[in-house]
Phi, psi and omega in degrees: 000095196233004192252157188239159196268133183300161173276336183260135168307134176284351186249357179282131131272125164236141178238099177260121176234175202292334180227353161215179195202134175232170179215129164229151176249134158286141170262122174257309195277013160304302195298323155307284191316316196286315189291288152003297184297311175302319181310319185288323185309317196293301175310356195241326159306317183266328157327296175300317184293329192277328174287329174306308196264008176308337187286358162226165206296321182307327182289327175291319160316317190270347172292314190278334173286303204299305165335303182303294196286332156308314195293333192247359162274326174298319168306336184258349177269353167277330182296305171285345218288306180303322197274345178291309186307321191276339168252016158259338169294318177272018175267102200212148163205134191250123187250117169250132181257181177300304216237346187211140173246138172239122204232120172263092183282128184257121174254185204285300208246339184192151198232154188234151191240114167242139188246132180245105172311122164314340191243010157280322159326109189266334195198159181218132203216122185266149179225176141284181195278294190280160163304102182264128179248151176258123178258097196287303162326315157291054209253127204215146162275152175276159176313275174277123179226175183234183175249133183221105173273117182258100196252101159067072173055001185244130181267149188244117170262127183227141211026203213195113181100017206257131167291185189282346187244346162300323190301287199307304170334299164281332168296345173250023166258311203270341197302312210272327180272008188245158177275003174313151179263327165199174195269122177252112173237135204245132173274348180228183181289116167337137171065358176263119185301179185268161200287125173298325196287347199254134178284129197300088207230162181249166203285348177293318173285016168306151171295132183262170171225145186257151175312322177302314159267056152218096183277343184289346183237114161247126189230149179217137195256157124211205195285335202254327214215156183215111171245138194229116190267113200252135173246163168273161175245153174265115169283117192307328178316282187278036139269323162310296169328306176278312180292329153343273175313305154341277175341294192278349156303308182266008176280310189291326174284346169287309180317289197279355182300341170244061172210137180278128158284118204295185176302313195277333180291323179285327181292321183287327170300312173289341163306301224278332196259354163276294186320301165321295196300305190305302206294312180280344165256324143357268208293318180332301192277352199271310170285350176279340181263150199224125192227157185208134184241113195254138186234134164226172175307348175285298204203176203208107176256146184221094159282118157274129167220143197218159171288359169241340179219174188223155169213135173225146186206126174247145160243150178285137190277338158305338184259015171263142191273193189275172191273101174248159179277150169208182205224153193283319184245132171291017181238102184227097198253345172206175187309326196283345169279328177303330196266310203257322197270132174270083180233356205263163192202175166256152175222168161187150169297127186213092198053235175277008172256164176226132208259153185219134192253119165097149200251318199191101185212163192278179195277312175310296174297348146292325171277341173272310187298331188278316183306313192305296204291299189299311180284309169333288196290340175287287163346295181307307164301296195301317187299324184285000000 
């Protein structure tokens, strides 16, 4: 593993010329969603044919097979639906000139153009996608961002699902074409008051984690390198859901053991089988995933191991921004979410990209790892 990760974002296309600049985003998830959508349609047609042939044994087998295919293809389509919506929002091309900013929305069947006068743009802001209330006791970075242009008193939202640095890179392309002097970056939704149940503390007063209460983190140091090994957390909500689905399947099997199941029952069994397999696979993936982070004065190695593949990433320490805490889901509403839920990870800026470490951990553990990595990297840079 001698190749360093690229500093440029894989999906951003930025062009800078003497008299204009342009921004586009490559969209890849639309094709995946369309594949699952077509697979669902084919499975639905096969299921209808099986129902028509239900009077013979071949029809019953066809119903079950196409029911399973329909369930898994629908799960895939649902999983990629949000990514499909994000790609549709990001299907835009922005052209910046000295006097005008043109936003071209690239739809499936037609395109729309919106022209903005550069002199009328009052501010350029980077804003989180999801509703975000500030929690000063638990500072963390939101996962997804978008750009907001305030034009003649109206907020125009551009793109969606961007990392922090991708949004700043796009803003840096648009900002020179306006009269705005600086970029406004918001960690939370603008205008939302601070949560009333959180004590007003400074950021450095966030609850620290110590090695004594972190059995999922092991750290070893020597003169050349610091190694951090992360062990996965068991998500009990997934386990309870798996148990409930298993009990329902057993009860359903006992109920219809002595009777020939009808088409509706076979479809329902296929749905529950799909849910059971997905939950079992998710728990197996969560518990078998291992991560190792190695920090030296020149580079940071991040290795992710699972039963099916191994990923290795190497980053130059000179290009790494500050370490912060982010979340796997942009839905944190109360302070108890920070204390109980394993939905946090460590992130850092690397060029135009935002990189993450950890799959899902409590806030205290993510805060501990963030503190260790930040301090260790600073010490090794000074020693070098």
